XYZ file of C-alpha atoms in Angstrom:
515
model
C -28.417 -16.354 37.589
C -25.799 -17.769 40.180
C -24.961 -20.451 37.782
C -24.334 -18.894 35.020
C -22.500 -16.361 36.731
C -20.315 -19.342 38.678
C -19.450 -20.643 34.901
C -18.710 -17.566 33.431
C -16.539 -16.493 36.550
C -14.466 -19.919 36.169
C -14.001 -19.363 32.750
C -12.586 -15.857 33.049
C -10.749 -16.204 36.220
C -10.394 -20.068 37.199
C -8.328 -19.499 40.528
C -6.764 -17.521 43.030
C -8.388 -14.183 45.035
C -10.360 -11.716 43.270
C -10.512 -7.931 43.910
C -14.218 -6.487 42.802
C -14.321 -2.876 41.919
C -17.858 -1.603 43.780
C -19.242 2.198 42.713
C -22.166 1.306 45.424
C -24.943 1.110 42.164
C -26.798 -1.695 41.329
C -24.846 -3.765 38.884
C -21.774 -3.789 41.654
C -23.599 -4.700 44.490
C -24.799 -7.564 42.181
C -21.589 -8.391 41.394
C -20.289 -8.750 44.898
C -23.654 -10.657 45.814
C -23.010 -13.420 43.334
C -19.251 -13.538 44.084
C -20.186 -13.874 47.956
C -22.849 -16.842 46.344
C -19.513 -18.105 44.791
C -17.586 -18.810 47.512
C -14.736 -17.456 45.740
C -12.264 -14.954 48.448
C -12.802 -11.466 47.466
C -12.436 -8.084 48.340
C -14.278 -4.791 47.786
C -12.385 -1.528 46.018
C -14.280 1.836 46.211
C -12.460 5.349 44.734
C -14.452 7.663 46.047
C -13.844 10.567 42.951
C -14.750 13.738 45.020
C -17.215 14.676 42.102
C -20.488 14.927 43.745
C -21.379 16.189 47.225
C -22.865 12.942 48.417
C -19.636 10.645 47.315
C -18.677 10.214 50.691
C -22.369 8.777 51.027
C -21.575 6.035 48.971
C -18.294 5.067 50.191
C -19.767 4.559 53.650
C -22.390 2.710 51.965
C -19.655 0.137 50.158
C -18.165 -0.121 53.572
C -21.299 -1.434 54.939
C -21.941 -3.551 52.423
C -18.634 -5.250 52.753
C -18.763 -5.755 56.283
C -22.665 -7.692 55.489
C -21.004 -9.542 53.563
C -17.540 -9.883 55.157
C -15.306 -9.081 52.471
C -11.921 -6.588 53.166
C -12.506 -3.556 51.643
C -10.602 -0.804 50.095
C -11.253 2.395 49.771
C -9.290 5.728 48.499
C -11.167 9.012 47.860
C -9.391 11.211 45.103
C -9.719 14.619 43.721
C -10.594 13.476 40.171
C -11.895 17.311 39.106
C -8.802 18.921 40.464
C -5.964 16.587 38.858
C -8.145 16.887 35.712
C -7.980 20.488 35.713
C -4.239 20.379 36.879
C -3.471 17.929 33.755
C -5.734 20.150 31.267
C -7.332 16.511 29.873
C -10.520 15.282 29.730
C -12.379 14.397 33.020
C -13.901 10.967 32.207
C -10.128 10.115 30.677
C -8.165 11.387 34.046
C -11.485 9.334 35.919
C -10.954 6.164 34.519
C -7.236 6.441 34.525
C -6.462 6.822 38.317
C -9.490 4.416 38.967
C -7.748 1.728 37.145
C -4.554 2.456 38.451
C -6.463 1.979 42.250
C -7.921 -1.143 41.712
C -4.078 -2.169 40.557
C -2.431 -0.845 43.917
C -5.314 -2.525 45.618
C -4.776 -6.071 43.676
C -1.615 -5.960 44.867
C -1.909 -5.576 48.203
C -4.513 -8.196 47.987
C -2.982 -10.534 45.847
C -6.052 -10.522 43.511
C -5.661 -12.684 40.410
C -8.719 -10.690 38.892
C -9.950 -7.755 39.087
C -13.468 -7.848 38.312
C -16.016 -4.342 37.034
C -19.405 -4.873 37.085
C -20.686 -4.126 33.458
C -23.325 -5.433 31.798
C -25.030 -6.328 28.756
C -26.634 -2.785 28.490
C -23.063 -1.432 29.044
C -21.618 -3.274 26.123
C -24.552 -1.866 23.573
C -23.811 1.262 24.696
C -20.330 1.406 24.506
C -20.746 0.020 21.196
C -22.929 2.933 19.953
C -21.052 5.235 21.629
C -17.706 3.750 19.533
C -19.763 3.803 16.257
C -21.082 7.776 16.863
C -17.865 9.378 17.799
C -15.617 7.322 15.566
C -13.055 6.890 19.016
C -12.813 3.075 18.500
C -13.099 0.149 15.741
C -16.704 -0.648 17.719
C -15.089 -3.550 19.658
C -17.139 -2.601 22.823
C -16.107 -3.951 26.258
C -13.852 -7.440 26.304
C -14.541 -10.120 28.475
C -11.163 -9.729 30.419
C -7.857 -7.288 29.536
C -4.981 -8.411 31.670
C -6.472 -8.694 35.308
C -9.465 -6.842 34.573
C -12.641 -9.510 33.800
C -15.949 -8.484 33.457
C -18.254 -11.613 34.327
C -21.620 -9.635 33.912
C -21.605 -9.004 30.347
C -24.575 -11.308 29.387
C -26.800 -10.032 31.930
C -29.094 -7.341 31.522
C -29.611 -4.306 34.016
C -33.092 -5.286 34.991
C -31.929 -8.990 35.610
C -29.291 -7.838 38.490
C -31.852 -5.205 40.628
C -34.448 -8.324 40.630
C -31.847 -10.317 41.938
C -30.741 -7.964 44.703
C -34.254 -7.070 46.097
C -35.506 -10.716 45.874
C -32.948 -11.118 48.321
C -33.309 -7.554 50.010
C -30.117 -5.744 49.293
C -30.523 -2.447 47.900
C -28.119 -0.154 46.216
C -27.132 3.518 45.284
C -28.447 5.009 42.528
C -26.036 7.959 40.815
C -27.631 11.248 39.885
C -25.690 12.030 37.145
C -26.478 9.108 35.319
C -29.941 10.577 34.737
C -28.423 13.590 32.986
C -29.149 13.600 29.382
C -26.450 15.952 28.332
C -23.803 13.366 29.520
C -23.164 11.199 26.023
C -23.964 7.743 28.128
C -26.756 8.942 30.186
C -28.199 10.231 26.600
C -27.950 6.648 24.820
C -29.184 4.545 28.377
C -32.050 6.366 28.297
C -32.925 8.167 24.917
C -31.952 5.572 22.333
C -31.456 2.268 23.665
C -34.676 2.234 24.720
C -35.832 3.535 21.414
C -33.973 0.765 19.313
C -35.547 -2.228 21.836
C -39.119 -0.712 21.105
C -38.837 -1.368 17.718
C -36.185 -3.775 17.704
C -36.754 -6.338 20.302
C -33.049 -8.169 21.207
C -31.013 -5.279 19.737
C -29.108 -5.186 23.028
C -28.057 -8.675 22.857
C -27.288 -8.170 19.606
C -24.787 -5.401 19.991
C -22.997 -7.518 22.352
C -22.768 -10.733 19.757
C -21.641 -8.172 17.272
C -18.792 -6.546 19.721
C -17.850 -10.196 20.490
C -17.543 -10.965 16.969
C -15.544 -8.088 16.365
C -13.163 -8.355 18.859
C -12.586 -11.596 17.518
C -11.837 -10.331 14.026
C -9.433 -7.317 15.436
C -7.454 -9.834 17.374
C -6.888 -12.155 14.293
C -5.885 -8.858 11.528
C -4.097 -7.466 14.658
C -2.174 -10.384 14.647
C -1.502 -10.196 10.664
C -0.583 -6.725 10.657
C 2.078 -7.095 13.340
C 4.114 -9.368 10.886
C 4.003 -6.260 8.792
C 6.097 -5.122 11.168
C 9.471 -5.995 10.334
C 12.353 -4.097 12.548
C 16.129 -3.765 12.479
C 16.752 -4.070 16.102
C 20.399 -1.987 15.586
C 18.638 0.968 15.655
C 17.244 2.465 19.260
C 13.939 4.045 17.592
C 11.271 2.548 15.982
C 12.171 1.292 12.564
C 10.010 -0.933 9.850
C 10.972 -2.582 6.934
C 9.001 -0.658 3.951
C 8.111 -3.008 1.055
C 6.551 -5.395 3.499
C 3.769 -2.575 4.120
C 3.877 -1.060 0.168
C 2.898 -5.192 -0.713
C 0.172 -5.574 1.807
C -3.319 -4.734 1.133
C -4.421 -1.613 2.020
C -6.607 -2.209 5.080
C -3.826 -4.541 6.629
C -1.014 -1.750 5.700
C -3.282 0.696 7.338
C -3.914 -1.269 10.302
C -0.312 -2.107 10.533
C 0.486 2.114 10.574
C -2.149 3.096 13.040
C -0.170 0.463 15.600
C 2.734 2.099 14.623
C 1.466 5.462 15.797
C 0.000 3.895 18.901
C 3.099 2.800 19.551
C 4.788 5.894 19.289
C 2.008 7.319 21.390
C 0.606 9.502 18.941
C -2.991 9.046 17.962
C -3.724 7.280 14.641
C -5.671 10.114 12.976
C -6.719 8.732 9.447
C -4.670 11.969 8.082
C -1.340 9.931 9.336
C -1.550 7.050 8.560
C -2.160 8.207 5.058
C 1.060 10.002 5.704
C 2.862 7.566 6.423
C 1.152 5.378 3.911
C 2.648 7.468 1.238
C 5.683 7.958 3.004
C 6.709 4.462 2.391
C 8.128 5.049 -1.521
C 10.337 7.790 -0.141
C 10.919 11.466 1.749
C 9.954 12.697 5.243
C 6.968 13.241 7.447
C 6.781 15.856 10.662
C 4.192 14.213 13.110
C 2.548 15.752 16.457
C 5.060 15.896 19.312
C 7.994 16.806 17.432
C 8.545 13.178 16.126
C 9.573 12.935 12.350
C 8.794 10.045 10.581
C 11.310 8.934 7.523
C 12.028 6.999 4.729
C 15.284 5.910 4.118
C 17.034 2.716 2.106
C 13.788 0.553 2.397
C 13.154 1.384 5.921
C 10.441 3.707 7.379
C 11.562 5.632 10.494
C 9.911 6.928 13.753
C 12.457 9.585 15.328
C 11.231 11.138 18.451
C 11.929 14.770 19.760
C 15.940 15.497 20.130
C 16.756 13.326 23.414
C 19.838 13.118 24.521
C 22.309 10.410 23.383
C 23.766 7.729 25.372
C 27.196 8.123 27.587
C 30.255 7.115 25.383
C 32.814 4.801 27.008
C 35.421 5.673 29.649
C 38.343 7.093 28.104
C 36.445 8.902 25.289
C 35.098 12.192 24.958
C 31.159 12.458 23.252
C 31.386 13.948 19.736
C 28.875 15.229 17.537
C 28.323 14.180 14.056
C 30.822 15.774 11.194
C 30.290 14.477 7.432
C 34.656 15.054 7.798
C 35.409 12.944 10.808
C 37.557 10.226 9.922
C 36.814 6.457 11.266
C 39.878 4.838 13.053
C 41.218 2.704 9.998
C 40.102 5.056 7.779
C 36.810 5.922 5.634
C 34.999 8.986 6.720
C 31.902 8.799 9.622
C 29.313 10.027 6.793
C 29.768 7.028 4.270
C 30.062 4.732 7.281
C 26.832 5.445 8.514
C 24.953 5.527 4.799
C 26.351 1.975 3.936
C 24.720 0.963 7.348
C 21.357 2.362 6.973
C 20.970 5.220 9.318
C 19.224 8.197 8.315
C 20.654 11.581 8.551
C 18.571 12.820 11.206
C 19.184 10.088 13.429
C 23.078 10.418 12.809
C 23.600 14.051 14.954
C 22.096 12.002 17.489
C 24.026 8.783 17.717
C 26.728 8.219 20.486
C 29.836 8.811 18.751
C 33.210 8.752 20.568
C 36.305 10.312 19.591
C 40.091 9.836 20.937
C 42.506 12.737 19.004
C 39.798 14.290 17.181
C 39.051 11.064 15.492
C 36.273 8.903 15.675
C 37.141 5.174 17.723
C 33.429 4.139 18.718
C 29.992 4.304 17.094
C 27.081 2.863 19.486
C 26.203 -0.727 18.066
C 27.920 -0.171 14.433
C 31.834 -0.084 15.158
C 33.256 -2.273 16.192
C 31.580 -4.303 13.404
C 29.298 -6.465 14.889
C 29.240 -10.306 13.343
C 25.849 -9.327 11.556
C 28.060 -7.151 9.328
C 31.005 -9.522 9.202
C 28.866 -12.358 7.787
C 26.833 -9.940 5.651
C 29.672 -8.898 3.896
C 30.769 -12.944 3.143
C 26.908 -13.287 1.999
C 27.458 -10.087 -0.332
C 30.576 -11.358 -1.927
C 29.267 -14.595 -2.761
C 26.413 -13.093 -4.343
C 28.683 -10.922 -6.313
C 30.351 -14.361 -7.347
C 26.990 -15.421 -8.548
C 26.204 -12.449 -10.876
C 29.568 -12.872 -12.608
C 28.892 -16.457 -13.163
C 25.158 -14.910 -15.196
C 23.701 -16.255 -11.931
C 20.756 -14.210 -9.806
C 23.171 -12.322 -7.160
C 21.975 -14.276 -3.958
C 24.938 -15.913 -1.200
C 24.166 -17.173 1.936
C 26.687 -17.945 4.856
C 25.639 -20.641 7.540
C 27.173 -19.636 10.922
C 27.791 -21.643 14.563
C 29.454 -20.544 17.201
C 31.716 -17.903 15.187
C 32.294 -20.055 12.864
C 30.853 -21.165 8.955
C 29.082 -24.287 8.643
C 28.189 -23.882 5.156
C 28.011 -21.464 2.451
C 26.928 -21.292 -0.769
C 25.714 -19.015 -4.160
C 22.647 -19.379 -6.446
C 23.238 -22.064 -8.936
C 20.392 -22.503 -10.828
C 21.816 -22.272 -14.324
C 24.980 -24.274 -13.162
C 23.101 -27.138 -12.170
C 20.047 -26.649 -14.487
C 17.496 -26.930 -11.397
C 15.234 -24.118 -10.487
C 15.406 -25.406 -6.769
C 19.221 -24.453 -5.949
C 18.922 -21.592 -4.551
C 21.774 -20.505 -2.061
C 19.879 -20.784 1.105
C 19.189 -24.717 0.229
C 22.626 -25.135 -1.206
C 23.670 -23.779 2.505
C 21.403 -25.745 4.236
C 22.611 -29.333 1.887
C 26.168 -28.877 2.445
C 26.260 -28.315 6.447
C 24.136 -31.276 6.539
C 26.360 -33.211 4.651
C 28.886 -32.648 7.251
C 26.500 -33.860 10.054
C 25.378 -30.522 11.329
C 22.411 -31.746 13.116
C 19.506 -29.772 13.721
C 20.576 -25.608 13.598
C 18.487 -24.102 16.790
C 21.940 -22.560 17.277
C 22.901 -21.464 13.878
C 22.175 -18.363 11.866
C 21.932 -17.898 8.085
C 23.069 -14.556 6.415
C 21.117 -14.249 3.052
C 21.539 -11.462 0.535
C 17.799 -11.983 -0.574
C 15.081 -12.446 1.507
C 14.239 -16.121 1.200
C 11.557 -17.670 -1.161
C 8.732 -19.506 0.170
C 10.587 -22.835 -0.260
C 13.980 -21.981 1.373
C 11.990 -20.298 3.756
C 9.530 -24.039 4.275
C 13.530 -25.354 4.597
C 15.184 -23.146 7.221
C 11.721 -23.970 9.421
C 12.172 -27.805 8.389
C 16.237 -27.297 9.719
C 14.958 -25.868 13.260
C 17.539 -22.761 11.833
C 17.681 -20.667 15.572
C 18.317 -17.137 13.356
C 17.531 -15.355 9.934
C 19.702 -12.251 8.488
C 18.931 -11.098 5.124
C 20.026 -7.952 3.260
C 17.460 -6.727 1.131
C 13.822 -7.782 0.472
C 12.378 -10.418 -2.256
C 9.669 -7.630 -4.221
C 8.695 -10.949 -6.379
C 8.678 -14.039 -3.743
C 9.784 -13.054 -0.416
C 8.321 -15.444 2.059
C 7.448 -12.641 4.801
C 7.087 -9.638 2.333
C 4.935 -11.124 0.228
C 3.179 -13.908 1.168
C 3.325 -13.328 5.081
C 4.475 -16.279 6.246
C 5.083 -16.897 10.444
C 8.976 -17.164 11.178
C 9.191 -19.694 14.184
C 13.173 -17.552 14.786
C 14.291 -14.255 15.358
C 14.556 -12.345 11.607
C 16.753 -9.133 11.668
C 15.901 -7.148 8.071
C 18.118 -4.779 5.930
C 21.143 -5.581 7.247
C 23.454 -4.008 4.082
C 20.148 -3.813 2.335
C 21.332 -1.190 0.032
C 24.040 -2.564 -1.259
C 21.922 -5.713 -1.833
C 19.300 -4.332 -4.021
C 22.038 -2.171 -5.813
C 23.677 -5.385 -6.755
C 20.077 -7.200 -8.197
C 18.914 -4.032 -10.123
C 22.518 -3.874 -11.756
C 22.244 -7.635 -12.651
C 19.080 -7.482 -14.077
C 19.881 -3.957 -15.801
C 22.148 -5.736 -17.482
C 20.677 -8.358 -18.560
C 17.662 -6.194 -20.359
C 21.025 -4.245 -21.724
C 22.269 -7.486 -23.066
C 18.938 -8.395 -24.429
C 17.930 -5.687 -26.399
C 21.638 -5.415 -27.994
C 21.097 -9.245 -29.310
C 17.323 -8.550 -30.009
């Protein structure tokens, strides 16, 4: 028992102090026991939750124990029933919440790098069954360890950890209300479980090599559905590239939407995220909490409740959002904002200053940053392209404010299906003697092809900026490949995809008149 426990222990926490979390019941006495057996330095943390007559019983019984064993000890005693009832949420919830958030204060003032809970191998089955009957959780169970918080015990079994404590004459406190069967726990410790072992012997280690399993699995899709997850960082609320989620399959795309609700802290009822789901072809979605959830040029939209907007600049007074106002230099505030993306809700919101009843600053959009500067070079080269019969792609190299390269599809041109603009880029600045581009960005109209995208990695290129996304052979959208840089999506995006559908418009046009 100590052994294993010593291994595991290293495993999870290798070093440093370690704060243990002790409720006074068996499995935490155990714990503390085998850390004291450790030699590792610990210290005890009790919350007394003020939900049972005797819990004052069992704090002065944790304070015993860690003076036995002479470990510091913390304790706290909170009103858990009262804030529950203050909050109108659920008491287990509001329980677990401001016990966790203890054992954090107390870590600190320890300087605990763990802290470590006392559940077990009969815990993990029954959180397990619990996920699987209430349908709160993808049945991952309990992990090992979650930030500070390691649990060491999970291979040992209940009746393992009281034989070890009164073979060495330690008792503990037992918890009436864990006996009551019309608590949801207390039902499956001692209705089922023991049920399923009868007939299945090993069904409780089994749960917990199926919860490890899974938790495996989630954190390897979890991983793949983030890079669904494609964001314009311009924009101050949460914003995701659209076709990157329509091209997914659907249980990736799905996964990918319920973290965008979690996110957002809403929950990720299976009614939303086929909301959102269908959301991503076009139109608008309202969602709990006053958020509203919108598509718009290729992008999928998360606006939360009306908030207000950020101060404008010294010298300018805030105004709101007018389809008439004029931008300084002309053009009017309404087509300045559509060419750049931003949906109309989100424009009554943006911090707009004005000087003479005209507009002279937009938050993060005017002045032009150098995204748009270099976007617009990209554009016209791909404009270039089309009216040589070439696909519409340009790509602009950039260092330190200034172009290394730049270059236009020229497949026909040179008769080679490899010279695409991003590679043409890349061929000329090396030419010059660029040297490796860590520091360099690329501005693409097209979202790079799985080859130019293999190239830019190959360069060591330190930033990609494309314009609208590759449907056919995009190397994130479609095939999902890693970016080792930074990628900012959809910059001019519209304008992008206008120009390709026009091209290739015309070229059906052009075919059909000479068929």
């Amino acid at each position: 028992m100590e052994a294993r426990f010593v291994n595991e222990l290293r495993r999870l926490c290798p070093r440093g102090r370690l704060l243990l979390a002790v409720s006074g019941g068996g499995d935490s006495v155990a714990l503390a026991l085998l850390v004291k057996a450790s030699g590792r330095e610990a210290a005890i943390a009790h919350l007394d939750h003020a939900l049972r007559p005797d819990s004052a019983e069992d704090a002065a019984f944790v304070r015993r124990l860690a003076e036995r064993l002479g470990f510091p000890v913390f304790l706290e005693r909170v009103e858990v029933a009262r804030v529950a009832r203050a909050r109108g949420e659920n008491l287990e919830a509001v329980a677990r919440e401001l016990r966790y958030a203890f054992l954090a204060r107390a870590a600190r003032r320890f300087g605990a790098a763990c802290v470590l809970t006392a559940h077990t191998a009969d815990d993990q089955a029954e959180t397990v069954l619990f996920q699987l009957f209430t349908g709160t959780a993808r049945a991952l169970g309990v992990r090992r360890r979650q930030g500070r918080v390691a649990r060491p015990l999970l291979w040992a079994r209940r009746a393992e950890l009281r034989a070890y404590l009164e073979a060495r004459g330690f008792r503990w406190r037992e918890d009436r209300t864990n006996r009551d069967l019309a608590r949801d726990r207390a039902y499956l410790r001692l209705a089922v479980l023991p049920r399923v072992e009868a007939r299945f012997p090993g069904a409780v280690p089994a749960l917990g090599r199926f919860a490890r399993a899974r938790q495996a699995e989630e954190d390897w899709l979890e991983a793949e559905a983030g890079r669904l997850l494609l964001s314009d960082p311009r924009f101050a609320v949460p914003n995701y590239r659209a076709l990157p989620l329509a091209k997914a399959p659907p249980p990736l795309r799905d996964r990918a939407l319920r973290g965008v609700l979690e996110a957002a802290g809403l929950r990720p009822e299976e009614r939303l995220v086929a909301g959102l789901a269908g959301l991503l072809a076009g139109g608008k979605l309202a969602l709990p909490g006053g958020w509203l959830a919108r598509a718009y040029q290729g992008a999928l939209f998360l606006i939360p409740p009306e908030s207000r907007p950020a101060e404008v600049p010294e010298g300018l007074a805030p105004c709101p959002y007018q389809k008439e106002l004029s931008l300084l230099g002309g053009g009017r505030l309404a087509e300045f904002f559509r060419t750049r993306g931003v949906p109309p809700e989100l424009r009554r919101r943006w911090p707009i200053g004005c000087r003479e009843g005209r507009v002279a600053w937009v938050r993060d959009l005017f002045p032009e940053p150098d995204d748009d500067r270099w976007m617009r070079r990209a554009l016209a080269l791909a404009r270039a392209a089309a009216r040589a019969r070439e696909v519409p792609v340009g790509a602009v190299l950039v260092r330190g404010g200034e172009v290394l390269a730049e270059a236009r599809n020229e497949v026909l041109v040179r008769n080679d299906p490899t010279a695409h603009a991003e590679r043409l880029a890349l061929e000329a600045a090396f030419r010059k003697g660029a040297g490796r581009l860590s520091d360099a960005r690329l501005y693409v109209s097209l979202e790079p092809c799985p080859m130019c995208f293999g190239a830019l990695v190959e360069a060591g290129l330190g930033r990609l900026v494309y314009a609208s996304e590759n449907a056919k052979m995009g190397a994130l959208t479609v095939h999902r490949l890693v970016p080792p840089f930074p990628v900012v999506p959809g910059r001019f995006g519209a304008q992008s995809a206008k120009l390709l559908s026009g091209f290739f418009a015309r070229l059906r046009s052009e075919g059909c008149r000479s068929g």
